[in-house]
Short mmCIF file of C-alpha atoms in Angstrom, two decimals:
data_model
loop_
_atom_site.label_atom_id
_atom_site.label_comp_id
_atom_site.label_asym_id
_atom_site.label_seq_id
_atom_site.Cartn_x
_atom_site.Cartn_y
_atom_site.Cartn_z
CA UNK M 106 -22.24 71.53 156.60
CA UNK M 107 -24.57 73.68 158.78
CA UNK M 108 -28.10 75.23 158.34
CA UNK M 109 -30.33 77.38 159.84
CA UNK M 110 -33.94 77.35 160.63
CA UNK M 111 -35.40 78.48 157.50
CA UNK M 112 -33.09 76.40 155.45
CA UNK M 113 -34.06 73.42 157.22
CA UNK M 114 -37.47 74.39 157.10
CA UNK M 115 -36.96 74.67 153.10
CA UNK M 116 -35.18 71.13 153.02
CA UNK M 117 -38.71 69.90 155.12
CA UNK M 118 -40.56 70.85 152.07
CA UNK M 119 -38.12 68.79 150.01
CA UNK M 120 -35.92 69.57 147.01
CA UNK M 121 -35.36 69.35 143.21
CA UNK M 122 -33.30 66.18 143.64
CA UNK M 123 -32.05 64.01 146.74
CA UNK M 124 -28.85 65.29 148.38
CA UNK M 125 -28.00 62.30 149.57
CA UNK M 126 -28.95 59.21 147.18
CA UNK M 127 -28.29 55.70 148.16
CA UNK M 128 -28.81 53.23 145.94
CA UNK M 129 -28.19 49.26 146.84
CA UNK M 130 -26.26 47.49 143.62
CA UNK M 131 -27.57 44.29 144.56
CA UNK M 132 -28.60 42.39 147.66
CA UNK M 133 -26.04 39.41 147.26
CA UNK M 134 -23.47 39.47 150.24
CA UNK M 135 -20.62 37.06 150.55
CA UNK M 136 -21.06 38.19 154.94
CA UNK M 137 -23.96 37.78 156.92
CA UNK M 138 -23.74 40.44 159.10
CA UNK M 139 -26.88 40.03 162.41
CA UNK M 140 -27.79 44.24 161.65
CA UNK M 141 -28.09 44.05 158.15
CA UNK M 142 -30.89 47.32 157.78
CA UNK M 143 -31.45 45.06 153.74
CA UNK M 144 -31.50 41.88 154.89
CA UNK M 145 -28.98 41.23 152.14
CA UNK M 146 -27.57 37.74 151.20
CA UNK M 147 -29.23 36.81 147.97
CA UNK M 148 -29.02 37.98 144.81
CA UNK M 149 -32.68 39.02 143.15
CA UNK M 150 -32.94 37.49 139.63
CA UNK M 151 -34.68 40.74 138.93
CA UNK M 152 -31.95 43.44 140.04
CA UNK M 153 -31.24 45.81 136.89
CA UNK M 154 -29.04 45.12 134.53
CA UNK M 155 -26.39 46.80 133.20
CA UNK M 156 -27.81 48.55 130.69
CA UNK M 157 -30.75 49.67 133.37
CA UNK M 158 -27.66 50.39 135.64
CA UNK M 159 -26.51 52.86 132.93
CA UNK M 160 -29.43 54.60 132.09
CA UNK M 161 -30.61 55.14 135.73
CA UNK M 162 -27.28 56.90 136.13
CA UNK M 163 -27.46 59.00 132.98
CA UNK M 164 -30.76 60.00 134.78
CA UNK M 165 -28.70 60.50 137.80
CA UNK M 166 -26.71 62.75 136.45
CA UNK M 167 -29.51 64.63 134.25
CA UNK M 168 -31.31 65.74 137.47
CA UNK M 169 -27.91 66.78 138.42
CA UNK M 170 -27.32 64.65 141.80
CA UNK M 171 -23.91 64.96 142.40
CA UNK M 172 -23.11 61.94 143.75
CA UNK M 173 -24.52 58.58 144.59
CA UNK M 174 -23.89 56.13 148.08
CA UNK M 175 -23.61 53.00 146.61
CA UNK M 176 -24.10 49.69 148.44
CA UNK M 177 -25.76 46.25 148.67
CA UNK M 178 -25.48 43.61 149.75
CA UNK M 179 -21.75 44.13 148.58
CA UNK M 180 -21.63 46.21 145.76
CA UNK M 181 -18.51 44.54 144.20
CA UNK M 182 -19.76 41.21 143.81
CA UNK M 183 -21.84 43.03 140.81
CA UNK M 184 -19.89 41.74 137.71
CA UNK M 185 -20.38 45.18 136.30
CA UNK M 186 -19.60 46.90 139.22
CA UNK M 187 -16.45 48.90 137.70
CA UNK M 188 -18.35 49.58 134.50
CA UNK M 189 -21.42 51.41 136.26
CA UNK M 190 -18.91 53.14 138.22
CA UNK M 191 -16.52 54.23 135.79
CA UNK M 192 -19.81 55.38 134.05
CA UNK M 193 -20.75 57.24 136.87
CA UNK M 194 -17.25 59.37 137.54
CA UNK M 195 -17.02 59.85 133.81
CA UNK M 196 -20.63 61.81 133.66
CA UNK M 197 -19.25 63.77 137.09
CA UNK M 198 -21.51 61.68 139.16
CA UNK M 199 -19.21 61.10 142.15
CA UNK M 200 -19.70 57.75 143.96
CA UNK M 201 -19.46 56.47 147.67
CA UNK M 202 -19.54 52.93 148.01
CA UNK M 203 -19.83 51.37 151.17
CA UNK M 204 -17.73 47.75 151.09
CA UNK M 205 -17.07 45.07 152.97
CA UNK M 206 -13.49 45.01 151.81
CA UNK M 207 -13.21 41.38 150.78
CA UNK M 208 -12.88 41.96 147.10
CA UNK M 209 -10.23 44.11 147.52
CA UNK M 210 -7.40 42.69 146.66
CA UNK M 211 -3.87 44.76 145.38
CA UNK M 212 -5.08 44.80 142.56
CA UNK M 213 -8.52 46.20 142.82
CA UNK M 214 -7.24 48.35 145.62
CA UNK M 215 -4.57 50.11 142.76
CA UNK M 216 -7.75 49.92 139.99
CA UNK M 217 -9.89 52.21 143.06
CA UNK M 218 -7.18 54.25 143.27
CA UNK M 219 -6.54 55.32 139.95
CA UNK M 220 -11.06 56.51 139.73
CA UNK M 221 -11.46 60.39 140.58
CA UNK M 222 -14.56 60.98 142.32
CA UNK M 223 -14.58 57.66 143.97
CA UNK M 224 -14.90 57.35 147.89
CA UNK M 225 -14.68 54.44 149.68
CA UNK M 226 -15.99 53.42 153.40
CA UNK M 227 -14.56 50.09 155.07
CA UNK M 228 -16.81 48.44 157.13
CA UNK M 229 -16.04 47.07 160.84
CA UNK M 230 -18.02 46.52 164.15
CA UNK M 231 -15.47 46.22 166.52
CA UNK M 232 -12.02 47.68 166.90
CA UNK M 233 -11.00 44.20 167.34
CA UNK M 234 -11.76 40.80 165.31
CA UNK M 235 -13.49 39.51 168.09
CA UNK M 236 -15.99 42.34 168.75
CA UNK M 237 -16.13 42.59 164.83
CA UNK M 238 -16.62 39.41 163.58
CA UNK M 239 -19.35 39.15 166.37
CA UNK M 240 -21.62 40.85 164.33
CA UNK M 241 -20.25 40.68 160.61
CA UNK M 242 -18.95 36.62 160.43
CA UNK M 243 -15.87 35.02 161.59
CA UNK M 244 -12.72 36.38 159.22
CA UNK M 245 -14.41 39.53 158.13
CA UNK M 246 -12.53 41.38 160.42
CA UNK M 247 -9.36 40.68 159.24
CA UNK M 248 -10.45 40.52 155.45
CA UNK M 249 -11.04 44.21 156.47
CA UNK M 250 -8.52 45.27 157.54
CA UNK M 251 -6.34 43.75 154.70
CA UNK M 252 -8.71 45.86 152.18
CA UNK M 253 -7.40 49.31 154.50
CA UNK M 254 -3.88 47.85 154.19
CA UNK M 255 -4.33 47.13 150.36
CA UNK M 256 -6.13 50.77 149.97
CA UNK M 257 -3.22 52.19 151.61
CA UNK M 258 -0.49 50.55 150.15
CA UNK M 259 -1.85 51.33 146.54
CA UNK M 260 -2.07 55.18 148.07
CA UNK M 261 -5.93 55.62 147.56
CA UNK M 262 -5.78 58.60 149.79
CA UNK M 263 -8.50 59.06 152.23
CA UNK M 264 -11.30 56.09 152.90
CA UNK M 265 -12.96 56.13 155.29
CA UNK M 266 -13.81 53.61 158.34
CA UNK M 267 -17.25 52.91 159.00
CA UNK M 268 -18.53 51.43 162.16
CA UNK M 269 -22.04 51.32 163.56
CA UNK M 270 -22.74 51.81 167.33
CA UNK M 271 -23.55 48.92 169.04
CA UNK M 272 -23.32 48.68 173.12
CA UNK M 273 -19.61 46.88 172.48
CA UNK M 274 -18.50 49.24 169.62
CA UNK M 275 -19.36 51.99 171.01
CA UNK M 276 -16.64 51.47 174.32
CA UNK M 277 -13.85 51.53 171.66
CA UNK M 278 -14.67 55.50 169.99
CA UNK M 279 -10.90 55.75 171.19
CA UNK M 280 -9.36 52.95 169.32
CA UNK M 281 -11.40 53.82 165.71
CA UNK M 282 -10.06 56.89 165.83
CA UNK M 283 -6.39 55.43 166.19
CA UNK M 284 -6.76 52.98 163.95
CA UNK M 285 -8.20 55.88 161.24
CA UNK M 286 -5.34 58.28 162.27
CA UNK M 287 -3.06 55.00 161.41
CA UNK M 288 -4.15 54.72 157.91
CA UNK M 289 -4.70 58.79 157.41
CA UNK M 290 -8.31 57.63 157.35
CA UNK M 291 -11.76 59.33 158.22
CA UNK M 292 -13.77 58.19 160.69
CA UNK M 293 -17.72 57.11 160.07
CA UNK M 294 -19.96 56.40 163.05
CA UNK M 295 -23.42 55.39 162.29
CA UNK M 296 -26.42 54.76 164.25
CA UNK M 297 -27.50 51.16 164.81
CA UNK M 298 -31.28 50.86 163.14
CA UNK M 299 -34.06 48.08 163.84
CA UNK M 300 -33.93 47.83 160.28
CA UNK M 301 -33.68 44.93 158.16
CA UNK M 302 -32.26 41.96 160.18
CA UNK M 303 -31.22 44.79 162.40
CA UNK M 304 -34.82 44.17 164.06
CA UNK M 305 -33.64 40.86 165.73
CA UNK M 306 -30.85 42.20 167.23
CA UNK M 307 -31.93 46.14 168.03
CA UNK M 308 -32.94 45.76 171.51
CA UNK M 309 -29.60 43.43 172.77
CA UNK M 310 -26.42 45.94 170.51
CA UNK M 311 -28.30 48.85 170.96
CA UNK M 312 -26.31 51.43 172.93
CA UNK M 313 -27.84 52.33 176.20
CA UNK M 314 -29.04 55.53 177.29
CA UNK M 315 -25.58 56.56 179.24
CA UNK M 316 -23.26 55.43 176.07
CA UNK M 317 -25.48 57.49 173.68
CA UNK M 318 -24.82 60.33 176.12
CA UNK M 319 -20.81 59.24 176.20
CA UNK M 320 -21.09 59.46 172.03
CA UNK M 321 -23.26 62.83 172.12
CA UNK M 322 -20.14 64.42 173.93
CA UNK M 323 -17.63 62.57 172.25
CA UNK M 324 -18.98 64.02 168.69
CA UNK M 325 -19.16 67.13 169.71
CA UNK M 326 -15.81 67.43 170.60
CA UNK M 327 -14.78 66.06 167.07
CA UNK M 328 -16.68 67.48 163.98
CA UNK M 329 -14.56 65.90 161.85
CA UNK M 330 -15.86 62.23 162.59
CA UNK M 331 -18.29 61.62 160.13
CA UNK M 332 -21.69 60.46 160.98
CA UNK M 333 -24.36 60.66 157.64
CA UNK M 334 -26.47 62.99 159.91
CA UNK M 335 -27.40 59.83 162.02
CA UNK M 336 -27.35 60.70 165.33
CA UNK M 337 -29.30 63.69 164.97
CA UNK M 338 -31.87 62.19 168.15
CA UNK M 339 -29.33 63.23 170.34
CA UNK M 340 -29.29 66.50 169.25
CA UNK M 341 -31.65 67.12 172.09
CA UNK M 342 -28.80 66.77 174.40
CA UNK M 343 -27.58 70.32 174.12
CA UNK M 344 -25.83 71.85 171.19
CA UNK M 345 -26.45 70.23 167.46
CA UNK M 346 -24.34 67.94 165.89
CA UNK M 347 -22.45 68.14 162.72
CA UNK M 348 -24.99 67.88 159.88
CA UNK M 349 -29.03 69.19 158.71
CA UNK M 350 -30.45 67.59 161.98
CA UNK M 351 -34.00 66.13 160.34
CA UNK M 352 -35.22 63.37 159.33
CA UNK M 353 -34.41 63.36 155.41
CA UNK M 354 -36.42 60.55 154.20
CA UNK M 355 -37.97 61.91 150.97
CA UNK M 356 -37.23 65.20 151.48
CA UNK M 357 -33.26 65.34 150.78
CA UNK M 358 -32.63 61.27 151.45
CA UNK M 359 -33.98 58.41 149.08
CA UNK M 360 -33.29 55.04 148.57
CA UNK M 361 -33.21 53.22 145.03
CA UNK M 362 -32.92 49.24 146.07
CA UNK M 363 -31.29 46.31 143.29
CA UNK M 364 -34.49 45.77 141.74
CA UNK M 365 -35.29 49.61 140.95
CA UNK M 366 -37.77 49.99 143.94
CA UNK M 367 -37.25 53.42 145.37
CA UNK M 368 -37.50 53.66 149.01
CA UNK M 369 -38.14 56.65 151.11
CA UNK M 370 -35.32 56.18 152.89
CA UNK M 371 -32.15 53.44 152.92
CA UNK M 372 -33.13 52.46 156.67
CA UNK M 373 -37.17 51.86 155.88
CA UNK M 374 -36.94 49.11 153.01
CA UNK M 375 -40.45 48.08 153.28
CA UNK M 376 -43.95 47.80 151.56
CA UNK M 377 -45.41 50.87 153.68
CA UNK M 378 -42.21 52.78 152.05
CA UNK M 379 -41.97 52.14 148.67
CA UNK M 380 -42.63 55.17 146.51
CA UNK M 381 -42.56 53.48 143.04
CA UNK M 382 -39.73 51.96 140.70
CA UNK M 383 -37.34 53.38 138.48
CA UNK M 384 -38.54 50.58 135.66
CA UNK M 385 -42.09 52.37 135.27
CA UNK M 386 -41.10 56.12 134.53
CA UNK M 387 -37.83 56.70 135.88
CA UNK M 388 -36.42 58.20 139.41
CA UNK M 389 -37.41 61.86 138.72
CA UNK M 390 -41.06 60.72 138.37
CA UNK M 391 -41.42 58.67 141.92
CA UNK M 392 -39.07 61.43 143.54
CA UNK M 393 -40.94 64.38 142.01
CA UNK M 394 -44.26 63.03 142.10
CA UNK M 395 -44.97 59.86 144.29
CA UNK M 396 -47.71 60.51 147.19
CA UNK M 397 -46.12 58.67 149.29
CA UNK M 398 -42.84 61.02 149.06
CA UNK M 399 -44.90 64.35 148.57
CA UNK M 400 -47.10 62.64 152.17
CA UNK M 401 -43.62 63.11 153.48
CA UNK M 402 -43.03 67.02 152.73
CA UNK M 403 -45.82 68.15 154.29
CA UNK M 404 -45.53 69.64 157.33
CA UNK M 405 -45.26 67.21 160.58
CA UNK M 406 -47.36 67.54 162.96
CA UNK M 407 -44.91 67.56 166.45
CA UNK M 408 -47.11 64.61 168.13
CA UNK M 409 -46.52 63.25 170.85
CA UNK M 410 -43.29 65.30 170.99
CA UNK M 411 -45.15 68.75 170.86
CA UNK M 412 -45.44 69.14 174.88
CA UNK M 413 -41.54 68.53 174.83
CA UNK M 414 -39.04 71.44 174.73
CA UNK M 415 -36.73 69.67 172.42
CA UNK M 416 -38.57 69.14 169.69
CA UNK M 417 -36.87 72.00 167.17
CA UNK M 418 -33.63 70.05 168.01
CA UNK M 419 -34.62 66.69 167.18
CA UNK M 420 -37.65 66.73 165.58
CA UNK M 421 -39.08 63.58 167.13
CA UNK M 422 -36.10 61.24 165.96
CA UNK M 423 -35.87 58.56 163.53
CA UNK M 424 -38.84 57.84 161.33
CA UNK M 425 -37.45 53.68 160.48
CA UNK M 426 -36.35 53.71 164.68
CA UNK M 427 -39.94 54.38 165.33
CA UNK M 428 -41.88 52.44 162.41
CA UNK M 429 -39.40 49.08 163.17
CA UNK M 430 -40.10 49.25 166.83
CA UNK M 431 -44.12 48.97 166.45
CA UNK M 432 -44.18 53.27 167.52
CA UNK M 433 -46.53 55.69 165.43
CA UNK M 434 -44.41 57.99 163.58
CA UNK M 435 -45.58 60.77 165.88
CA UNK M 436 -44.64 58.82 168.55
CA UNK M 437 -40.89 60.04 170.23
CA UNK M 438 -37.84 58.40 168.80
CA UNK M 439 -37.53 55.17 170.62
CA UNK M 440 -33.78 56.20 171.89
CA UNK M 441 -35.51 59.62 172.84
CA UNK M 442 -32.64 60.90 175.06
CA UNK M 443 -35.11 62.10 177.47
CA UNK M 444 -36.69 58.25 177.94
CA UNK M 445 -39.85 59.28 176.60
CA UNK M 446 -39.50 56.33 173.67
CA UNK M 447 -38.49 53.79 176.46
CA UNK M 448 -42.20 54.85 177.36
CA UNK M 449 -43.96 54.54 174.53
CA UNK M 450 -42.68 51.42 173.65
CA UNK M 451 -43.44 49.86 176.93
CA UNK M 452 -47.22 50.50 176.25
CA UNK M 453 -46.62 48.78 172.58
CA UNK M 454 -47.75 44.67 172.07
CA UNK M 455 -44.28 43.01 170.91
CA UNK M 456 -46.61 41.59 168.61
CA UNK M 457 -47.48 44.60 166.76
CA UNK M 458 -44.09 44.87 165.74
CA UNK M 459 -43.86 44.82 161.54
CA UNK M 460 -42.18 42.29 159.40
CA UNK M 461 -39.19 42.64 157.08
CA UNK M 462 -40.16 42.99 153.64
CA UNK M 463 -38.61 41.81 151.15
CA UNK M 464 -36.10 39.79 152.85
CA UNK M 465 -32.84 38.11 150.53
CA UNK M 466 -31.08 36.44 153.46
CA UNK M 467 -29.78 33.51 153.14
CA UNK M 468 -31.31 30.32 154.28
CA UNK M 469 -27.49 28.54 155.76
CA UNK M 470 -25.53 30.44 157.82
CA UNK M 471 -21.95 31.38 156.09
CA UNK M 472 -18.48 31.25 156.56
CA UNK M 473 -15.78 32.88 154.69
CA UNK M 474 -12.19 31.97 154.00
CA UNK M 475 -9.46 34.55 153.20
CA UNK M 476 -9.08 34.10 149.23
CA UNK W 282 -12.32 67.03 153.96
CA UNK W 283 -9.89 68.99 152.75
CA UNK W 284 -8.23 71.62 154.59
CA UNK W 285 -9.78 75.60 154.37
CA UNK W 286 -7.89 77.16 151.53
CA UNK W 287 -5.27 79.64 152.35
CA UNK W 288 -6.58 82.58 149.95
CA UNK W 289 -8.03 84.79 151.03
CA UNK W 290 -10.50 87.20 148.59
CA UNK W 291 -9.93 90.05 147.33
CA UNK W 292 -12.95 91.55 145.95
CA UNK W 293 -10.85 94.34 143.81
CA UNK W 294 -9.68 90.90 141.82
CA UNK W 295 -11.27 88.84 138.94
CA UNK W 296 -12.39 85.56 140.63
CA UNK W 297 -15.13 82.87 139.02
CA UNK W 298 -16.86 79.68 139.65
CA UNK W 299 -14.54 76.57 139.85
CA UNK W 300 -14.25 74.28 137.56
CA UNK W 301 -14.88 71.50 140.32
CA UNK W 302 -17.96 73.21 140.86
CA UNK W 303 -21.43 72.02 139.90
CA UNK W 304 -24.03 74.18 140.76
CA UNK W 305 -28.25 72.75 140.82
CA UNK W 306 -31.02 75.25 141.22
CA UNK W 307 -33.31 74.95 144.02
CA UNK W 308 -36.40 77.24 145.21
CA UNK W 309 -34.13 78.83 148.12
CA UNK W 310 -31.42 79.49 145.54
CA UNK W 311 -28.76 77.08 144.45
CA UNK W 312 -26.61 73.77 145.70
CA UNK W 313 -22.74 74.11 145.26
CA UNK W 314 -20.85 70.88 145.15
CA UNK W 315 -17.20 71.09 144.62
CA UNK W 316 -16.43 67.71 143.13
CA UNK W 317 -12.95 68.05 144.36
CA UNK W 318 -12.75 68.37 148.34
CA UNK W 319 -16.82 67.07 148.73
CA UNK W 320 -17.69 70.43 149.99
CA UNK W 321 -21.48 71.15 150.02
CA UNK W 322 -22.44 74.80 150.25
CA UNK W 323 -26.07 76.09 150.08
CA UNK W 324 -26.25 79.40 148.02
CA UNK W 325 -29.16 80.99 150.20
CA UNK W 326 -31.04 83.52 147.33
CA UNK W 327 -31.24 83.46 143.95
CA UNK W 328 -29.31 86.69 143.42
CA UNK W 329 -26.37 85.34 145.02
CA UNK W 330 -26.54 82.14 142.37
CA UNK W 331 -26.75 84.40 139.52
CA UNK W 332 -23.78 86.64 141.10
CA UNK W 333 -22.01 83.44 141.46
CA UNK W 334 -22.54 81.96 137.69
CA UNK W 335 -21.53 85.80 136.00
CA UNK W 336 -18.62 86.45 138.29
CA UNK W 337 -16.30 84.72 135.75
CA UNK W 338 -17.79 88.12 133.00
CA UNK W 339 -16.27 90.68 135.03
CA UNK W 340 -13.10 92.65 135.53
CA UNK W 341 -13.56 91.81 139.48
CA UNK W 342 -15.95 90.83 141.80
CA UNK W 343 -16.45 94.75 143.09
CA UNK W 344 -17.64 95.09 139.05
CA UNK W 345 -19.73 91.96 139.44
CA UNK W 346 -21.37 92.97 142.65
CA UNK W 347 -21.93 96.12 141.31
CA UNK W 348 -23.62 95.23 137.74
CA UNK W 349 -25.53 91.57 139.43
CA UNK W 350 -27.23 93.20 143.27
CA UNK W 351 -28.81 96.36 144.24
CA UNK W 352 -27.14 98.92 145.71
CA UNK W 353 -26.46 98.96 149.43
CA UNK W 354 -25.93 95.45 149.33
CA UNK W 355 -22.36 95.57 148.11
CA UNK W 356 -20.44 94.30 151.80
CA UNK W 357 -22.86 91.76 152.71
CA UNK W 358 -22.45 90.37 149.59
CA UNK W 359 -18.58 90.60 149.43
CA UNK W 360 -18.70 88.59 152.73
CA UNK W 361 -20.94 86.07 150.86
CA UNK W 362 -18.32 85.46 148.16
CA UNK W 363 -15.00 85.21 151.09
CA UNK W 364 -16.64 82.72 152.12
CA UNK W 365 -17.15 80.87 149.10
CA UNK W 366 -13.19 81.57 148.40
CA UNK W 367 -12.44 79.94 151.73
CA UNK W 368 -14.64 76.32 150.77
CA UNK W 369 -12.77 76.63 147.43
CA UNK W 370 -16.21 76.69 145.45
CA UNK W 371 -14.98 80.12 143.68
CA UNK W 372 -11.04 80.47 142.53
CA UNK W 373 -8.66 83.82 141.13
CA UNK W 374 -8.35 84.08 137.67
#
């Protein structure tokens, strides 16, 4: 998927519809994983129900998104998860759901495989339970992995892997890509965000400067690794990445969360970014005519970033990297490959830093058992 | 995703919109998403949407170019549609 200038310049203005719509089933989580970007653990006694479910994706499919990233929390725990996404597939509304992998079982794994339309991504940390588990809870790793084997087995076709970059994951690019090649998999990389609970634990995973540079090349070389447009901040390193390379927070990205609050983005769930809720008038009225998402089509002004020669190729980073680590949103990308975030954030209080909100973790820590 | 299709286009041959295909209107022309391989393709003017949703009316896509664009745009837009043969968003009849 590649644009050019003027197309990206149209997709700055926004479009009809999101490209890429995520919406979060429900914020209960049988893992506690330290990154979380929704601070997921809970269930909300207010998430929609099934029959809101239903008609948000008959809207879905009216304003003719064709398909919608589905996660949590961990989307299967939803009773009704196969129901809303059998409705989904049936009104040609494809679906991407992003799992943990410890609800599937054989049998769920040959139920997945029989939906058209359906993708699925695995998630890890590590290429190892060790590195993994880490991050995402003792046993998660292997519950994983069992959910690939399962997928596999019941001849799914191609899932896909999906592993954020930390400073550990990232040393193992070489052994994801084995282990994807192994199960005739696709690869996902993602960029770790200081969203969420991912704010605690940002400044110690975070990849440093030299492995970001190690990940730039090792992307380039492989356009098939998928990355959601993610990494799009290091860009600035030379030749683009894979993908739209902008920030597409309202403008082609949106975010609908368990209780029908539409976010501008799935990495900034909080109060500053809330556009509205799908309970008042629908999606297509926050997405066509919230202020906060029309603020967000208007053209940016460069900032800080406007002396720099970079800026077409980045466009000043990650709006959540910046707003999580206490930075304006003209400020440079905090993991500006050129340092010049490392700056700004030096001359930021730690207390000006802003708080999660809402926040559904739960209070005990957890531990799972294979079932 | 999927692999590039082996077809290649032949614009003296009736070809259409797949089936797999669902196209969305947008103010620089249209979205293609082929429901089939995932492939997203950005239709980059409006004339080339509208040559894309008639194609299926017409004896070939020569005709369809013909009857849909103005003259003197026939080979740019005969490149336009090979490459919408090779992401599989069009298909012979």
């Amino acid at each position: 998927m590649g644009a050019d200038a003027t197309l990206r310049d149209r997709f700055e203005r926004g479009l009809a519809a999101p490209i890429c719509l995520t919406w979060e089933l429900t914020y209960a989580c049988n893992l506690a994983c330290t990154h979380c970007l929704s601070s997921s653990g809970r269930r909300d006694p207010d998430e929609l129900t099934t029959a809101e479910a239903k008609s948000l994706i008959d809207e879905i499919a009216a304003m003719q998104i064709f398909y919608v990233n589905i996660g949590g929390g961990e989307p299967m725990i939803r009773r009704d998860f196969f129901e809303l996404v059998e409705h989904a597939v049936g009104q040609k509304v494809g679906v991407k759901f992003s799992t943990n992998g410890t609800r599937i079982d054989a049998a769920a794994a040959r139920r997945l495989a029989g939906i058209d339309y359906l993708d699925i991504q695995v998630s890890i940390d590590g290429a190892d339970a060790a590195t993994s588990d880490r991050i995402r809870g003792d046993g998660s790793y292997a519950q994983a992995r069992r959910a690939m084997d399962n997928l596999k087995a019941a001849d799914f076709g191609q899932f896909k892997i999906s592993v954020v970059m930390t400073r550990e994951s990232v040393e193992q690019l070489d052994e994801f890509e084995a282990m994807a090649k192994g199960y005739g998999a696709e690869l996902r990389l993602t960029r770790l965000r200081p969203s969420g609970r991912g704010v605690q634990v940002w400044q110690e995973l975070r990849p440093t400067a030299e492995q970001n540079r190690r990940l730039y090349q090792w992307l380039l070389g492989r356009p098939n690794v998928l990355t959601g447009d993610s990494f799009f901040h290091l860009s600035a390193l030379g030749s683009p990445l894979e993908g739209l390379n902008l920030c597409g927070a309202g403008r082609v990205v949106c975010l609908i969360d368990p209780v029908g609050d539409v976010y501008a983005c799935p990495f900034v769930i909080h109060e500053q970014f809330r556009a509205g809720n799908v309970r008042d008038a629908g999606f297509a009225q926050v997405w066509t005519n919230s202020e906060l998402l029309r603020s967000l089509r208007e053209p940016g002004s460069p900032g800080a970033c406007g002396a720099c020669g970079s800026y077409d190729a980045c466009r000043g980073g990650c709006m959540a990297a910046k707003f999580f680590t206490g930075l304006e949103l003209t400020d440079p990308d905090p993991e500006c490959v050129f340092g010049h975030g490392e700056t700004a954030l030096a001359k930021k209080a730690p207390s000006s830093l802003p708080t999660t909100s809402p926040d559904h973790s739960r209070r005990i820590p957890v531990s799972i058992s294979p079932r | 995703m999927a692999s590039s299709s082996a077809v290649t286009f032949d614009a003296s041959a009736p070809w259409s919109l797949s089936p797999e295909v669902s196209l969305r209107d947008e103010a620089f022309g249209a979205l293609a998403y082929h429901h089939g391989n995932r492939r997203l393709v950005f239709l980059k003017s409006r004339e080339l949407v509208e040559l894309v949703r008639r194609l299926g009316e017409f004896e070939s896509a020569d005709v369809a170019i013909g009857a849909v664009i103005a003259p003197g745009e026939h080979d740019r837009y005969v490149e336009a549609l090979s490459l919408l043969v090779t992401s599989e968003i069009l298909r012979g009849r």
